[in-house]
Tab-separated table of C-alpha atoms and ligand atoms in Angstrom:
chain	number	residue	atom	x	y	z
W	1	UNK	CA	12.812	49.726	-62.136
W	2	UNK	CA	16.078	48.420	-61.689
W	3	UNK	CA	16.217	44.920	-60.085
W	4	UNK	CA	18.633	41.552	-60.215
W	5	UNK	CA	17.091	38.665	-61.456
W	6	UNK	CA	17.577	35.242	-60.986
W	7	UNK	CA	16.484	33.010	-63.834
W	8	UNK	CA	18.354	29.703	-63.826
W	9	UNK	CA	19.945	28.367	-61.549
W	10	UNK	CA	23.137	27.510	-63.216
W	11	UNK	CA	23.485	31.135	-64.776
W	12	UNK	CA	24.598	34.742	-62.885
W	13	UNK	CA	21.491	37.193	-62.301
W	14	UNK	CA	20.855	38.919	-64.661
W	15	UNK	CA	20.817	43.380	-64.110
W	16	UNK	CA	17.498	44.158	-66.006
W	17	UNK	CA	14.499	46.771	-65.982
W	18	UNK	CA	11.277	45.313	-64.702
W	19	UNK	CA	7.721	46.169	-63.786
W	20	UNK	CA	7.529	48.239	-60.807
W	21	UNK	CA	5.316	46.458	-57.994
W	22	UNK	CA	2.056	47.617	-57.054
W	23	UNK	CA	0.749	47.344	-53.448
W	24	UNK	CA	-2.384	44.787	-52.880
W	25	UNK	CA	-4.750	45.092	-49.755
W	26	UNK	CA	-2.670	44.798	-46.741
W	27	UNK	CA	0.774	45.256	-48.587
W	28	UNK	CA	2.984	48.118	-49.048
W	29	UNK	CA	5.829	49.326	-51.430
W	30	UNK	CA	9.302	50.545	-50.614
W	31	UNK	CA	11.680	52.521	-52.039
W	32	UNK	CA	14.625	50.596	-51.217
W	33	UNK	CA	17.575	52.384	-49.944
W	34	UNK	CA	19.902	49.794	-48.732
W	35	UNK	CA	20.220	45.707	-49.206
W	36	UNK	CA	22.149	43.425	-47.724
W	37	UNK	CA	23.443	40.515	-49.433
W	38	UNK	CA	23.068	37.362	-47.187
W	39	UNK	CA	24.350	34.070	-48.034
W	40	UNK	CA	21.020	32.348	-48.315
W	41	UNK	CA	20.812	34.649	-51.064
W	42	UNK	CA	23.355	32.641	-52.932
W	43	UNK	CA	21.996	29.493	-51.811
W	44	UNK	CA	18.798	30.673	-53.388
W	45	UNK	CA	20.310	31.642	-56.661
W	46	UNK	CA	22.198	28.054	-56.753
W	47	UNK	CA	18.903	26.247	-56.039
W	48	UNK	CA	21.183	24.750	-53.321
W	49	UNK	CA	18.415	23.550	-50.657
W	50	UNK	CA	15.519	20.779	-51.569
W	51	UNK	CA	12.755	23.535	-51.074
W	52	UNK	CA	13.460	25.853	-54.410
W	53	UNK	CA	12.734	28.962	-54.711
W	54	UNK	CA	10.397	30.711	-57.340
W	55	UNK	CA	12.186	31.527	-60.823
W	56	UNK	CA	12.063	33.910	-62.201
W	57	UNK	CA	13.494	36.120	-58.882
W	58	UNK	CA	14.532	38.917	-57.432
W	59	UNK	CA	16.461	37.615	-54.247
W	60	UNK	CA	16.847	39.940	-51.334
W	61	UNK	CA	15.637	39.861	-47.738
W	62	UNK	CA	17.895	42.431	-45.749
W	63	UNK	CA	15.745	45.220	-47.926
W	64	UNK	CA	15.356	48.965	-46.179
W	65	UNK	CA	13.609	52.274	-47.105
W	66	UNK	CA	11.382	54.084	-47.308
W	67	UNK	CA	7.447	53.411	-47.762
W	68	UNK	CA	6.602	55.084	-50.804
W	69	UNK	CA	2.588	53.749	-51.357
W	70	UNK	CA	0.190	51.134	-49.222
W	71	UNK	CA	-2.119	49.262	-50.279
W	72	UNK	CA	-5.980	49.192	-48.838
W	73	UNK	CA	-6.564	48.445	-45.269
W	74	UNK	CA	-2.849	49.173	-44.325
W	75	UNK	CA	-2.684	50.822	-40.866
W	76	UNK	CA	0.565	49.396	-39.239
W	77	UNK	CA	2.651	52.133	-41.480
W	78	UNK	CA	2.484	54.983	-43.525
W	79	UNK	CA	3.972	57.010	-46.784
W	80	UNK	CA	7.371	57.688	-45.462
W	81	UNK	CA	8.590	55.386	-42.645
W	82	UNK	CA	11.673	53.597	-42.846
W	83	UNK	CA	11.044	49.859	-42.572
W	84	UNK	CA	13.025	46.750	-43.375
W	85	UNK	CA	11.789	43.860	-45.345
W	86	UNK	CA	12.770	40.463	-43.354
W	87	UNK	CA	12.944	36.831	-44.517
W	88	UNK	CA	9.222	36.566	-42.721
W	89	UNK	CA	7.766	38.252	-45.186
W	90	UNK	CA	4.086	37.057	-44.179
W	91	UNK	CA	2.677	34.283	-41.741
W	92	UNK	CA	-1.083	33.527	-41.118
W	93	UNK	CA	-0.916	34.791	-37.980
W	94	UNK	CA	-4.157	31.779	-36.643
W	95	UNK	CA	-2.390	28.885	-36.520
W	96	UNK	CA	-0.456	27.116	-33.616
W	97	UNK	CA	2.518	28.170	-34.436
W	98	UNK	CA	1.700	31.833	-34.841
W	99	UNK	CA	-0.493	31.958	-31.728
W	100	UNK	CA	2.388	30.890	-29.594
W	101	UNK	CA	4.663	33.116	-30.627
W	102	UNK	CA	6.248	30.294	-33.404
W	103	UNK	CA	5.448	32.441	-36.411
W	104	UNK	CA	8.666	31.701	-37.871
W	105	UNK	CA	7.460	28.347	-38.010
W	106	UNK	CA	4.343	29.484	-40.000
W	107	UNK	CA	3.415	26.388	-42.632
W	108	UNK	CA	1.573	29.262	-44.744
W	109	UNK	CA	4.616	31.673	-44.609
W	110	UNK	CA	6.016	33.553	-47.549
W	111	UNK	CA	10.017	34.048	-47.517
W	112	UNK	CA	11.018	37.040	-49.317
W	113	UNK	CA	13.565	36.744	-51.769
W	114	UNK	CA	12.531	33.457	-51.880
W	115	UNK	CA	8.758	32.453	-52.478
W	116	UNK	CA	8.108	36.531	-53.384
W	117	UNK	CA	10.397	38.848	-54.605
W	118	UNK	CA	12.735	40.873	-52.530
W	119	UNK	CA	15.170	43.392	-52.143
W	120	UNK	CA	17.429	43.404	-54.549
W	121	UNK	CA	15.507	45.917	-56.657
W	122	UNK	CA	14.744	49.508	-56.567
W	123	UNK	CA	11.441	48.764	-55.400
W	124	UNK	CA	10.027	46.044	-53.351
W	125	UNK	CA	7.007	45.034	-52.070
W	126	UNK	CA	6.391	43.790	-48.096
W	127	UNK	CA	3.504	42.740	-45.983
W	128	UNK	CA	2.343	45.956	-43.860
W	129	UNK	CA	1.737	43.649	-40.779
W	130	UNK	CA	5.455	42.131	-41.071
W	131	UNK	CA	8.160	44.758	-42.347
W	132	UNK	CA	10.025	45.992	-39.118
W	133	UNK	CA	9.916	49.542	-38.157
W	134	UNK	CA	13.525	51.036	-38.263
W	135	UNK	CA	14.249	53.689	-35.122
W	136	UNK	CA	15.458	56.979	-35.574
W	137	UNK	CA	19.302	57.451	-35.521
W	138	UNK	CA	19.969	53.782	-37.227
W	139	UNK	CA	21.663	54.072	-40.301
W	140	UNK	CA	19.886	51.958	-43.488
W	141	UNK	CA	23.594	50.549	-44.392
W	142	UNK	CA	23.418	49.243	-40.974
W	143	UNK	CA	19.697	48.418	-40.446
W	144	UNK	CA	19.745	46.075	-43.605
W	145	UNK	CA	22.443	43.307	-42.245
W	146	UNK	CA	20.206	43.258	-38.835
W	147	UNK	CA	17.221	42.276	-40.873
W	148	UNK	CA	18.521	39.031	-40.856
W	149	UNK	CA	22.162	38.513	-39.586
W	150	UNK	CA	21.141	40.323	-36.902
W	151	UNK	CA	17.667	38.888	-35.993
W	152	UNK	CA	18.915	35.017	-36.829
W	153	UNK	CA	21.915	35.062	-34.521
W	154	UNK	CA	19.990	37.164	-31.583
W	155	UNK	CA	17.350	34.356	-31.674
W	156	UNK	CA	19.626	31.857	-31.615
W	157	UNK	CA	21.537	33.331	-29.216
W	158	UNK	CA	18.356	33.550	-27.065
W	159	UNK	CA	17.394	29.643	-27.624
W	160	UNK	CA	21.026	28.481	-26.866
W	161	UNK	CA	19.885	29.608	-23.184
W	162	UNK	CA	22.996	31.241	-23.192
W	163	UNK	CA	23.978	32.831	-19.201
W	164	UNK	CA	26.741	35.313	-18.342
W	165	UNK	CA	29.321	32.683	-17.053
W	166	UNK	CA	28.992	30.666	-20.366
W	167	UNK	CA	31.526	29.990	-23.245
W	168	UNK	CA	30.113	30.414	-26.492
W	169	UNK	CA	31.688	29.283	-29.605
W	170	UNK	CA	30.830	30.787	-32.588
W	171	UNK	CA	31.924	28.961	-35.851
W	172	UNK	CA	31.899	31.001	-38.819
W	173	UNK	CA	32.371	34.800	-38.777
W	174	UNK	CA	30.594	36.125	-41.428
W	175	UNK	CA	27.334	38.478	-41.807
W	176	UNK	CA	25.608	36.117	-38.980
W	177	UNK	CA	29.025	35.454	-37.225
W	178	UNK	CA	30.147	38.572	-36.078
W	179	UNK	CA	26.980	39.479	-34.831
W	180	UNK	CA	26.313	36.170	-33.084
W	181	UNK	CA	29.175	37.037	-31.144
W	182	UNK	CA	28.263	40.168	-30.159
W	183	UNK	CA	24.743	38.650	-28.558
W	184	UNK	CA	26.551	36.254	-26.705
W	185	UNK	CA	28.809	39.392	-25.486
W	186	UNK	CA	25.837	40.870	-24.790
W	187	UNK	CA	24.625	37.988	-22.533
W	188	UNK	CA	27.088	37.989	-21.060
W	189	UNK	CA	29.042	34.691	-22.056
W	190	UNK	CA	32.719	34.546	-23.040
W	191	UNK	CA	33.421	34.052	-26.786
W	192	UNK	CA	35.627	31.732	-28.465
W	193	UNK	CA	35.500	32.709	-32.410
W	194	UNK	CA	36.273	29.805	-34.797
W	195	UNK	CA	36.665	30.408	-38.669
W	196	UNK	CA	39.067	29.721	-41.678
W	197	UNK	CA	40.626	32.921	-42.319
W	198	UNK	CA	42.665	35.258	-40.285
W	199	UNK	CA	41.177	38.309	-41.006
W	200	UNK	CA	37.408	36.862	-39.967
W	201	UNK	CA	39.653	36.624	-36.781
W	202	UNK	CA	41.198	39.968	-36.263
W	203	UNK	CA	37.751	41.666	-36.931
W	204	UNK	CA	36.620	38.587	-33.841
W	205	UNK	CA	39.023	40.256	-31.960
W	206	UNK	CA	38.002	43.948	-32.857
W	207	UNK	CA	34.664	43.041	-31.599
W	208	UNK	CA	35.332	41.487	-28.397
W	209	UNK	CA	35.911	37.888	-29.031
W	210	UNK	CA	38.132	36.420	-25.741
W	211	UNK	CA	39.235	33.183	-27.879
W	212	UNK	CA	39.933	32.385	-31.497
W	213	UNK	CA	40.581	29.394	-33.479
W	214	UNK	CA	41.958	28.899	-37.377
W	215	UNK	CA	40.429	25.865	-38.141
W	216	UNK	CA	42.730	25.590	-40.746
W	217	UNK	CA	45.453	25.292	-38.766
W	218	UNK	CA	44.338	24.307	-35.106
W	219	UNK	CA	41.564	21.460	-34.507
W	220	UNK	CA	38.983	23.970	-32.960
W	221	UNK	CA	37.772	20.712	-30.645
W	222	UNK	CA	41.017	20.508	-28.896
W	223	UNK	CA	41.068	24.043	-28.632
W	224	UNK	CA	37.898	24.490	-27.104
W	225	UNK	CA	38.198	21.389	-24.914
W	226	UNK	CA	41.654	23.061	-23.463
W	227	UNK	CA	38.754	25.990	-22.440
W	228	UNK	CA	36.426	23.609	-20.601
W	229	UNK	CA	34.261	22.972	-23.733
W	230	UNK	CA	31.668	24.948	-24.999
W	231	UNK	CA	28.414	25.415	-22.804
W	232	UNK	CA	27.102	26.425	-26.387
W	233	UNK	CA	27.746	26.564	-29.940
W	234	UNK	CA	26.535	28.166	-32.806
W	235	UNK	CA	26.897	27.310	-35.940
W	236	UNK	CA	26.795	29.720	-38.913
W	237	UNK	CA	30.284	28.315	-40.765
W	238	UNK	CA	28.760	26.844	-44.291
W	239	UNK	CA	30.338	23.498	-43.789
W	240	UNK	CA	28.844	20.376	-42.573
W	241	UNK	CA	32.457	19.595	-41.088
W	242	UNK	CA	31.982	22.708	-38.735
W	243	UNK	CA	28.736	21.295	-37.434
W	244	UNK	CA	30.150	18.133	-36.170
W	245	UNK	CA	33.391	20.062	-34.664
W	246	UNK	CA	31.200	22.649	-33.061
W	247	UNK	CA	29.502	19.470	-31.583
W	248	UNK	CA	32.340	17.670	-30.450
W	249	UNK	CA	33.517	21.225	-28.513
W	250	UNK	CA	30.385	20.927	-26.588
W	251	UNK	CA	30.382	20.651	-22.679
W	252	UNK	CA	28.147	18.168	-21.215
W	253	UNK	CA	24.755	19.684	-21.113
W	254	UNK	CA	25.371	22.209	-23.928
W	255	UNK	CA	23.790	23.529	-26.955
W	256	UNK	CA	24.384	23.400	-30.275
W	257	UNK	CA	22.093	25.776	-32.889
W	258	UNK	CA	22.140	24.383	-36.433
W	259	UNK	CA	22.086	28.305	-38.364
W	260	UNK	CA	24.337	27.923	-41.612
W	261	UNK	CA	22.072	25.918	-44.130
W	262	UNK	CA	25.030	24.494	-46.424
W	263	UNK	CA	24.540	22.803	-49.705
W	264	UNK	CA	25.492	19.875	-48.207
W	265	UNK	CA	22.605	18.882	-46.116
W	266	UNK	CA	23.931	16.661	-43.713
W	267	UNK	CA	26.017	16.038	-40.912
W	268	UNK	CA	27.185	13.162	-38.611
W	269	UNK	CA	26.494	13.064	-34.919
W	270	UNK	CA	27.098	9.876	-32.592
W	271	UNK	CA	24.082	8.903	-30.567
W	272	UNK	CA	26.272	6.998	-27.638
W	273	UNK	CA	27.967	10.909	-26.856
W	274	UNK	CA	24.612	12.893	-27.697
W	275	UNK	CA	22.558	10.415	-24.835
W	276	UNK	CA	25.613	10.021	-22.284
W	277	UNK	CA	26.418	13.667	-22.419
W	278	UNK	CA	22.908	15.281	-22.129
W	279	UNK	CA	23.827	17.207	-25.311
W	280	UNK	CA	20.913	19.211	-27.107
W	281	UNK	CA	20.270	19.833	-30.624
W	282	UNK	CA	18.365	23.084	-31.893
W	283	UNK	CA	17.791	24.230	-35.391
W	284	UNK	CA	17.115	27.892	-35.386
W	285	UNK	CA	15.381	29.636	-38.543
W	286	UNK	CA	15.369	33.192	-38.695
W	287	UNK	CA	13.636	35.437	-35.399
W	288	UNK	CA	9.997	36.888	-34.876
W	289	UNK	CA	8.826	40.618	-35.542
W	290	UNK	CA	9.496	40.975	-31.636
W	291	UNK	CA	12.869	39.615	-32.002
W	292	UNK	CA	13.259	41.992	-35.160
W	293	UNK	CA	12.397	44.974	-32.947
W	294	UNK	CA	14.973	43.905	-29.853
W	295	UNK	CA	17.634	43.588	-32.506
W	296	UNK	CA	17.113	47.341	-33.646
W	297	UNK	CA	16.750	48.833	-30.270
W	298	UNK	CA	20.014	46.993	-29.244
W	299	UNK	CA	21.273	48.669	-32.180
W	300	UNK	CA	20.134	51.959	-31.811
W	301	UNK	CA	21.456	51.787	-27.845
W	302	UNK	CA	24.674	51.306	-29.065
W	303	UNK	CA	25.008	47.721	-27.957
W	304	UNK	CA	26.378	46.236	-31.527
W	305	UNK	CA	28.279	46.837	-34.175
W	306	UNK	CA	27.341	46.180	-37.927
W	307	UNK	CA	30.366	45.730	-40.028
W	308	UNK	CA	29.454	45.937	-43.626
W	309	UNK	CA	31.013	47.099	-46.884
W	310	UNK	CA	29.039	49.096	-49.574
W	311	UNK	CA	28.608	47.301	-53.515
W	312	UNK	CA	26.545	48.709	-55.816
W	313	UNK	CA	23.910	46.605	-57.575
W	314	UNK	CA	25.230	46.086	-60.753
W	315	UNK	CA	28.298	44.181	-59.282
W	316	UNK	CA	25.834	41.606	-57.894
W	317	UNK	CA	27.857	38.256	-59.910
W	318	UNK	CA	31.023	39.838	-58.020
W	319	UNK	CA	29.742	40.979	-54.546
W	320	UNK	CA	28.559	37.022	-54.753
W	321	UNK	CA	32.078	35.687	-55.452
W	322	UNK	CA	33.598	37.693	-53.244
W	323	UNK	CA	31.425	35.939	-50.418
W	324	UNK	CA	31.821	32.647	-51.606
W	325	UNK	CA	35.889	33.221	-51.310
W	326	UNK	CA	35.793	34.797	-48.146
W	327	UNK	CA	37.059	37.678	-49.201
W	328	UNK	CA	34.495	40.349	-47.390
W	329	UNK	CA	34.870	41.853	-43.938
W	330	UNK	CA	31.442	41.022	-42.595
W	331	UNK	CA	28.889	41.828	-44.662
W	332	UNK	CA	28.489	43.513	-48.397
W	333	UNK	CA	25.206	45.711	-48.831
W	334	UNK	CA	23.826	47.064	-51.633
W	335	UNK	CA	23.792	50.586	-51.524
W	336	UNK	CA	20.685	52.385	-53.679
W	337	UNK	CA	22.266	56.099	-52.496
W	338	UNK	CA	22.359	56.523	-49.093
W	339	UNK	CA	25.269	58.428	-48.271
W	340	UNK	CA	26.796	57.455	-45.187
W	341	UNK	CA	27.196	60.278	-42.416
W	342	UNK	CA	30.928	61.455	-42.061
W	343	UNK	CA	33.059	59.839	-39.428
W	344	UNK	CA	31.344	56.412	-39.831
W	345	UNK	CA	33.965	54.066	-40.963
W	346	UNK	CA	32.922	50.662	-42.824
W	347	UNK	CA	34.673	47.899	-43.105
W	348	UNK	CA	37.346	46.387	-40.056
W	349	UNK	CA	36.503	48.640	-36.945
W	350	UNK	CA	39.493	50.617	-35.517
W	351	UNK	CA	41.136	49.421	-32.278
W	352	UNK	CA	39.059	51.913	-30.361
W	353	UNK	CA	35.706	51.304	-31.960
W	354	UNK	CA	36.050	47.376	-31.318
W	355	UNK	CA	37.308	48.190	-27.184
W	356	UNK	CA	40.031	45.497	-25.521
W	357	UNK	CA	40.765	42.272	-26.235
W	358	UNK	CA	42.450	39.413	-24.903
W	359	UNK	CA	45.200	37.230	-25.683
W	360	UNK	CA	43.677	35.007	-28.641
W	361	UNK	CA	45.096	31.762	-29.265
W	362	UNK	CA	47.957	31.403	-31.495
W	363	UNK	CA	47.022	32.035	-35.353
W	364	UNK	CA	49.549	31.647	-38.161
W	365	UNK	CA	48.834	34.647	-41.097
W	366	UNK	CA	47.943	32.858	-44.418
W	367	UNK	CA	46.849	33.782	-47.601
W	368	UNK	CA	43.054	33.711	-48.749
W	369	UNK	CA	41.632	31.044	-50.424
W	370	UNK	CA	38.677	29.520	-51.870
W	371	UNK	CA	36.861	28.310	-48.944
W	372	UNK	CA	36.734	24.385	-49.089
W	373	UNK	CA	33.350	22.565	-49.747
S	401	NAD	P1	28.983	34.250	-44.725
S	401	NAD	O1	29.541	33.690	-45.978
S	401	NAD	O2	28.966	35.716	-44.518
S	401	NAD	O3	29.726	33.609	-43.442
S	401	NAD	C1	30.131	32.282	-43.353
S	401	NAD	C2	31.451	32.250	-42.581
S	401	NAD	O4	31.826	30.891	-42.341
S	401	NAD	C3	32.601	32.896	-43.334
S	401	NAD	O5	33.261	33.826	-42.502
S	401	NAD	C4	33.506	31.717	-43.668
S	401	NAD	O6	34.870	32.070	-43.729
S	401	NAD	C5	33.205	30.780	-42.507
S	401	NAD	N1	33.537	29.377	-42.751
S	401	NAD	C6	33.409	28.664	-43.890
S	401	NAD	N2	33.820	27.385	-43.692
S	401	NAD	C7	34.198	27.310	-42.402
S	401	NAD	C8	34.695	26.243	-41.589
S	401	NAD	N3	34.900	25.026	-42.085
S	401	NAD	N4	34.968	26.510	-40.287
S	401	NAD	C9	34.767	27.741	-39.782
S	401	NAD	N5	34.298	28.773	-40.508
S	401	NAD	C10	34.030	28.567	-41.797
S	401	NAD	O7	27.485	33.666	-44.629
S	401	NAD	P2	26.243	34.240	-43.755
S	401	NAD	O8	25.490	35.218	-44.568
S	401	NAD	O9	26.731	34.582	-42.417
S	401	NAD	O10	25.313	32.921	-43.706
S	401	NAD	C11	25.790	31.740	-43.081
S	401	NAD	C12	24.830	30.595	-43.320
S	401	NAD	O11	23.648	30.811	-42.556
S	401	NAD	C13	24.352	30.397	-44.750
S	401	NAD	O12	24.281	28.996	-45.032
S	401	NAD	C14	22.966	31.004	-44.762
S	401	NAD	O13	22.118	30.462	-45.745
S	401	NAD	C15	22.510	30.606	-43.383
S	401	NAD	N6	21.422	31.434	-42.824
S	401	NAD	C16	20.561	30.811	-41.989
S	401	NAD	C17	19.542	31.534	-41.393
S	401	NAD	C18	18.601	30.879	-40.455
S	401	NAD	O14	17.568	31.472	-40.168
S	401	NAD	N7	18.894	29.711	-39.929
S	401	NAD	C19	19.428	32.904	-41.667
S	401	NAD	C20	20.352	33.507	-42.500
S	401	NAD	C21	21.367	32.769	-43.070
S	402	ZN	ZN1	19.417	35.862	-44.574
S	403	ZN	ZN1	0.662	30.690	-38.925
């Protein structure tokens, strides 16, 4: 089968034919149709982060399609379901963690696209106990981003303790971004939407976002503190520097979600304004098989909007670039033939599709860039 291969770190995958997978007890196989390409995916094929990920590998963890074989003892799914493939690609399901409903902080887990192969491949193999069930009616181009843009930012959404008369800044629209934003929406919080590019910022709009902030050209601190300050923030931007503004925007009392996992592994927070202002801290990894299954049935209710562009596999070195520069609407997915149904537009949503919205703060058009840092 077709798959993209990481083998160094300091090289481009490499397009190759390799050995099918086979399912073991408990496991199944799935012909992928759709993958999205998430930016952990690039921090995996940097070797970015101080855990590293298996080489050689087949990154990918925003996999959907179709089972095509399981493996003995299966009985969660069967030949022919559409399932997704998530980050949580197995946890023990006996330890503290997973008995409390923590499994996504599982010491025995196994990250796909990571630890095991994923989704960026023809074939790949997932845990029968932890691939997500995809309803009826939800689209694999769309399904794939919600594996884990969607399920991340809807769980941090939820642990942000986000309420309807909150302001929520969201700082970086990207795959997690825009969907971030549209959780908070859908709790009912205002939205201010805080990235480095304009057009991050019209599609904000598109989708609802009351606020928005060029950080390139406004300090998003003083912008948000002319708001009120953020009740929370979440932070998906890959830049340390975003962390510590998205802290500084905070109200006293309010949450900030550490989500973006840049190269650069730290930030600076003063202790003096963390203590005096009651200000929490929350890192947020991923979301549960029950958070998996809320994100779809959103979804499939109509309640959010996946914004994604097709690439085919091949492309993989560029569809990475393109992310790094900022250059892509939302988010790019790997399309293995599914042909999307007529009338469904990708890419920036059209006026009507993204409903009203407000006056956003002042913006000045610029040219893309390389994103800094
Ligand atoms: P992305 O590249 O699609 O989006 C990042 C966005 O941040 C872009 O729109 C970019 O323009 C913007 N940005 C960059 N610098 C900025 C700055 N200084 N201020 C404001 N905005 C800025 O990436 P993604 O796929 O959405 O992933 C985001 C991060 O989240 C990555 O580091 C990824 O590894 C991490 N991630 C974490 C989890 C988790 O469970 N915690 C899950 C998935 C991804
Ligand atoms: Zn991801
Ligand atoms: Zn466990």
């Amino acid at each position: 089968m077709k798959a993209a291969v990481v083998h160094d770190f300091t090289e481009p995958l490499r397009v190759e034919d390799v050995p099918k997978p086979e399912p073991g007890p408990g496991e199944v196989v799935v012909k992928i149709e759709a993958s999205g390409l998430c930016h952990t995916d690039i921090h995996a094929a940097h070797g970015d982060w101080p855990v590293k990920p298996k080489l050689p590998l087949i990154p990918g963890h925003e996999g959907v399609g179709i089972v095509e074989s399981v493996g003995s003892g299966v009985t969660e799914v069967e030949e022919g379901e559409r399932v997704a493939v998530p980050w949580l690609g197995y946890a023990c399901g006996a330890c503290e963690y997973c008995a409390s409903g923590w499994e996504t902080l599982c010491e025995k887990q196994l990250n796909t696209g990571y630890a095991v192969d994923g989704s960026y491949a023809e074939y790949a193999k997932g845990f029968a106990k932890f691939v997500g069930r995809v309803p009826e009616g939800v689209s694999p181009l769309e399904a794939a981003p919600l594996t884990c843009a969607g399920v991340t930012t809807y769980k941090a959404v939820k642990v942000s303790g986000t309420r309807p008369s909150d302001l929520v800044a969201v700082f970086g629209i990207g795959g997690l971004g825009h969907l971030a934003m549209q959780y908070a929406r859908v709790a009912g919080a205002a939205v201010v939407a805080v990235d480095i590019f304009d057009e991050k910022l019209d599609l904000a709009r598109q989708l609802g976002a009351e606020y928005t902030v060029n950080a390139r050209e406004q300090d998003p601190v003083e912008e948000i503190k002319k708001l009120g300050g953020a009740d929370a923030v979440i932070a998906t931007a890959v830049s340390p520097r975003a962390f510590e503004q998205g802290f500084n925007a905070l109200k006293r009392g309010g949450t900030i979600v550490f989500v973006a996992l840049p190269a650069d592994n730290y930030v600076q927070l003063p202790i003096f304004e963390t203590v005096l202002n009651g200000i929490n801290v929350v890192g947020s990894i991923v979301g549960t098989r029950l958070d998996l299954q809320e994100v779809f049935e959103l979804h499939a209710a109509g309640r959010t909007r996946v914004i994604h562009q097709e690439r085919q596999l091949d492309a993989v070195n560029d569809a990475f670039e393109e992310v790094e520069e900022g250059k892509v609407d939302a988010r790019l997915v790997f399309n293995f033939g599914v042909e999307e149904p007529s009338g469904q537009a990708e890419g920036v949503l059209t006026q009507e599709a993204g409903g009203p919205s407000e006056q956003p703060t002042g913006t000045v058009k610029e040219e893309r860039g390389p994103i800094p840092g």
